[in-house]
XYZ file of C-alpha atoms in Angstrom:
311
model
C -132.252 -101.913 116.931
C -130.751 -104.297 115.785
C -131.767 -107.791 118.125
C -135.059 -106.309 118.315
C -135.820 -106.817 114.847
C -133.989 -110.520 114.653
C -136.297 -111.090 118.133
C -139.630 -110.384 116.013
C -138.025 -112.913 113.300
C -137.323 -115.629 115.556
C -140.756 -115.876 117.822
C -142.402 -118.472 115.197
C -139.319 -120.238 115.256
C -138.552 -121.031 119.242
C -139.511 -124.280 118.768
C -136.821 -125.262 116.241
C -134.138 -123.250 116.153
C -132.179 -123.193 119.125
C -131.731 -119.151 120.702
C -129.127 -116.968 122.076
C -129.651 -115.733 125.603
C -131.251 -112.707 124.271
C -133.731 -115.070 122.440
C -132.421 -114.189 119.020
C -131.442 -116.651 116.454
C -127.758 -117.341 116.067
C -125.858 -116.648 113.570
C -122.163 -118.145 112.191
C -120.497 -118.938 115.500
C -123.200 -118.620 117.801
C -124.005 -114.720 117.439
C -126.912 -112.648 117.479
C -128.320 -112.296 113.262
C -127.778 -108.458 112.380
C -130.570 -106.442 110.658
C -129.363 -107.172 107.263
C -128.509 -110.881 107.635
C -132.240 -111.482 109.383
C -133.843 -109.669 106.166
C -131.886 -111.430 103.708
C -132.915 -114.736 105.690
C -137.036 -113.797 105.494
C -136.235 -112.637 101.811
C -134.396 -116.065 100.307
C -137.406 -118.044 101.986
C -139.963 -115.032 100.220
C -141.068 -116.498 96.902
C -142.416 -113.061 95.911
C -138.836 -111.566 96.152
C -137.975 -113.998 94.181
C -139.999 -114.233 91.204
C -139.550 -110.460 91.056
C -136.229 -110.745 91.250
C -135.360 -113.119 88.661
C -137.956 -110.948 86.153
C -136.309 -107.386 87.464
C -132.428 -109.374 86.642
C -133.950 -110.317 82.586
C -135.198 -106.864 82.462
C -131.716 -105.440 83.287
C -129.513 -108.017 81.052
C -132.526 -107.370 77.971
C -131.420 -103.327 78.818
C -128.228 -103.265 79.027
C -127.928 -105.902 75.873
C -130.744 -105.936 73.689
C -129.557 -107.776 70.734
C -129.803 -111.147 72.970
C -133.105 -111.111 72.133
C -133.690 -109.024 69.487
C -130.630 -108.433 67.412
C -132.633 -106.422 64.134
C -132.915 -102.068 64.356
C -135.514 -100.606 66.084
C -135.491 -97.869 63.614
C -135.961 -99.702 61.215
C -139.393 -99.475 59.390
C -141.089 -100.368 56.386
C -144.438 -98.261 55.498
C -145.517 -101.080 53.193
C -146.234 -103.343 56.473
C -147.950 -100.733 58.616
C -150.208 -101.898 61.372
C -150.148 -105.785 59.359
C -149.723 -108.322 62.437
C -148.044 -111.404 63.331
C -145.224 -112.168 60.403
C -142.843 -114.803 60.507
C -139.977 -113.146 62.286
C -141.684 -110.278 63.345
C -143.946 -112.140 66.130
C -145.825 -109.048 67.663
C -146.345 -107.410 64.262
C -145.538 -104.124 62.821
C -147.168 -100.577 64.248
C -148.010 -97.007 62.217
C -144.756 -96.815 60.657
C -144.250 -100.197 59.721
C -141.029 -100.946 62.586
C -141.165 -103.919 64.761
C -142.715 -104.055 67.132
C -140.648 -106.803 68.684
C -137.678 -105.557 68.460
C -139.402 -101.794 69.535
C -140.256 -103.556 73.126
C -137.011 -105.178 73.564
C -135.626 -101.984 73.202
C -137.472 -100.249 74.851
C -137.047 -101.707 78.074
C -133.711 -99.803 77.995
C -135.170 -95.958 78.520
C -137.897 -97.190 81.133
C -135.198 -98.352 83.146
C -133.009 -95.677 82.870
C -134.738 -93.253 84.126
C -135.934 -95.468 86.828
C -132.724 -96.076 88.288
C -130.931 -92.650 87.520
C -134.333 -91.292 89.297
C -134.144 -93.539 91.909
C -130.968 -92.626 93.138
C -130.981 -89.297 92.617
C -134.166 -88.983 95.223
C -132.530 -91.340 97.436
C -129.673 -89.972 97.522
C -130.581 -86.078 97.847
C -133.566 -86.780 100.103
C -131.393 -89.297 102.090
C -128.866 -86.492 102.430
C -130.726 -83.613 103.844
C -133.482 -85.813 105.584
C -131.361 -87.090 107.335
C -128.943 -83.627 108.149
C -132.495 -82.143 108.770
C -133.466 -84.912 111.746
C -129.825 -85.118 113.204
C -128.981 -81.748 113.969
C -133.461 -80.225 114.275
C -133.713 -76.417 114.733
C -134.332 -74.257 111.684
C -132.845 -76.699 109.063
C -135.745 -79.146 110.180
C -138.678 -76.001 109.901
C -136.921 -75.232 106.896
C -136.918 -78.774 105.028
C -140.185 -79.240 106.146
C -141.851 -75.961 104.938
C -139.587 -76.482 101.474
C -140.835 -79.812 101.269
C -144.488 -79.011 101.672
C -144.321 -76.076 98.573
C -142.790 -79.656 96.389
C -145.942 -81.615 97.618
C -148.340 -79.143 96.268
C -146.989 -79.425 92.870
C -148.920 -81.460 90.956
C -146.438 -83.914 89.227
C -148.089 -84.280 85.630
C -148.409 -80.359 85.436
C -145.301 -80.068 86.836
C -143.909 -82.339 84.012
C -146.376 -80.389 81.582
C -144.439 -77.365 82.397
C -141.459 -78.118 83.175
C -140.518 -80.732 80.161
C -142.458 -78.985 77.646
C -139.875 -76.129 77.182
C -137.289 -78.900 77.116
C -135.928 -79.693 73.468
C -133.354 -82.793 74.724
C -134.460 -86.466 72.606
C -132.393 -88.091 75.972
C -133.011 -89.592 79.476
C -131.379 -86.904 82.120
C -134.501 -83.637 81.912
C -137.327 -85.996 83.341
C -134.682 -88.343 85.186
C -134.033 -84.027 86.918
C -137.729 -83.512 86.887
C -138.540 -86.554 88.933
C -135.600 -86.458 91.376
C -137.000 -82.635 91.643
C -140.276 -83.776 92.535
C -139.351 -86.878 94.569
C -136.868 -85.981 97.141
C -139.177 -84.570 99.746
C -141.030 -87.628 100.082
C -137.580 -89.795 101.137
C -136.412 -86.385 102.667
C -139.412 -86.572 105.355
C -138.862 -91.408 104.864
C -134.929 -90.344 106.448
C -135.419 -87.453 108.628
C -138.122 -89.809 110.969
C -136.116 -92.173 110.700
C -133.017 -90.518 112.339
C -134.583 -89.153 115.285
C -136.151 -91.801 116.275
C -132.461 -93.669 115.618
C -130.641 -90.534 116.864
C -132.193 -91.122 120.173
C -131.698 -94.741 121.192
C -128.914 -95.374 124.075
C -126.760 -95.927 122.347
C -126.223 -93.103 120.521
C -126.259 -91.206 123.860
C -123.807 -93.532 124.824
C -121.192 -92.603 122.039
C -121.835 -88.670 123.183
C -121.524 -89.348 126.952
C -117.947 -90.936 125.744
C -116.792 -87.648 123.066
C -118.121 -88.701 119.686
C -118.238 -85.945 117.796
C -121.571 -84.984 115.465
C -120.278 -86.887 112.123
C -119.369 -89.973 113.326
C -122.603 -90.687 115.395
C -124.310 -89.575 112.354
C -122.172 -91.904 110.287
C -121.501 -94.988 112.321
C -124.321 -94.970 114.615
C -127.681 -93.233 113.058
C -127.099 -93.617 109.357
C -126.596 -97.234 109.302
C -130.139 -97.855 111.336
C -132.209 -95.496 109.871
C -131.345 -96.373 105.983
C -133.483 -99.773 105.908
C -137.153 -97.631 105.703
C -135.087 -95.437 102.986
C -134.288 -98.442 101.015
C -137.545 -99.322 101.414
C -139.343 -96.448 100.009
C -137.101 -95.613 96.817
C -137.357 -99.613 95.902
C -141.393 -98.991 95.512
C -140.829 -95.563 93.917
C -138.820 -97.205 91.219
C -141.265 -98.529 90.379
C -143.725 -95.521 90.213
C -141.058 -93.167 88.582
C -140.908 -95.563 85.265
C -144.912 -95.426 85.208
C -144.482 -91.614 85.080
C -141.684 -91.856 82.859
C -144.365 -93.250 80.574
C -147.069 -91.075 81.185
C -144.845 -88.242 80.167
C -144.175 -89.651 77.572
C -147.626 -90.599 76.322
C -148.477 -87.386 76.953
C -145.641 -86.071 74.634
C -143.148 -83.926 76.903
C -140.885 -86.981 78.554
C -138.924 -88.689 76.134
C -138.749 -87.862 72.422
C -138.257 -89.853 69.397
C -135.729 -91.118 68.301
C -135.434 -92.589 71.554
C -137.133 -95.990 71.677
C -139.451 -95.840 74.816
C -142.902 -97.918 76.329
C -144.966 -94.652 76.683
C -143.646 -93.404 72.798
C -145.366 -96.092 71.345
C -147.820 -96.526 73.475
C -149.254 -92.574 72.647
C -148.487 -93.736 69.064
C -150.650 -96.563 69.223
C -153.397 -95.778 71.334
C -154.985 -93.993 68.233
C -154.920 -97.027 66.316
C -156.304 -99.139 69.374
C -159.443 -100.584 67.430
C -157.227 -101.191 64.022
C -154.112 -102.523 64.861
C -154.024 -103.296 69.134
C -151.027 -104.985 68.633
C -149.711 -102.202 68.524
C -150.543 -101.019 72.831
C -151.019 -104.424 74.118
C -146.834 -105.772 74.177
C -145.016 -102.413 75.387
C -147.932 -101.995 77.969
C -147.730 -105.186 78.602
C -143.905 -104.864 79.073
C -144.031 -101.816 81.301
C -147.094 -103.123 83.527
C -144.536 -106.026 84.248
C -141.956 -104.401 84.719
C -143.826 -102.224 87.498
C -145.262 -104.649 89.098
C -142.314 -106.573 89.959
C -140.956 -103.994 91.203
C -143.096 -103.178 93.464
C -143.295 -106.255 94.745
C -139.526 -105.950 95.240
C -140.292 -102.925 97.373
C -143.324 -104.876 99.177
C -140.765 -107.898 99.781
C -138.033 -105.592 101.222
C -140.205 -103.533 103.308
C -141.810 -106.767 104.796
C -138.367 -108.138 105.689
C -136.967 -104.940 106.676
C -140.487 -103.907 109.197
C -140.643 -107.198 112.379
C -144.300 -105.568 112.336
C -145.320 -106.938 109.755
C -144.243 -110.885 109.657
């Protein structure tokens, strides 16, 4: 599988790069590059990956240390400045409660990115575990996973969020994370299942099995490393989707709730005043759009690097 991946990339570089007898571009010491080395080589030359990665690094920095850009308190408000526009020291103006929109926009990155990253990790781990085991062992476990996933696929996301989160009183991010993981793992489980089924049919797995390797060793040492790439691609793209889902649920009043600072909450509060004070909606909505776009662009770049058919 690794050799096939490397061969696909070197088709357009045979005239400028030396090749090994197998037809792949050599890595250090003349050895063929692995799947991951080949993917990283491809990503470094992709401007979409570079731009999206820089945006994500910037967003993560302000999510961890928002004081870098905004030293004020996002919960400190002055009603006398309600819905006022840009002013010295307050470039984005003020919201209905007189809170600084710039400060709230910067601090809102923490909640949104925390939900996206935590939900993606949870869904990827749970989906990979269940889907990988079902695909490897097959039989009744595979049938049970497929029917269970069908049930979860039939639940409308927004309607499920309204029902599930409406009974939750916590103001932390974890109920939202739990809900997204609950509805997000079936998609990754199906990807992991199909990838494991494909990987376990390869000759190197059959050779290891004939030499006496047990199921655990086959799964961890031979199948999983060669089946994880599609899961990484889907999870990366899903991260941006999960951030948008959190904002949607918060806009509807069942996601994150005050005093948590969130772009979805600010967009919900600004929507009724869009004609009188459009700046209240413009900045948090713009920050949300840029964040979602950055993660989707990163996922597309990773997909192109790991799938030689798309090169």
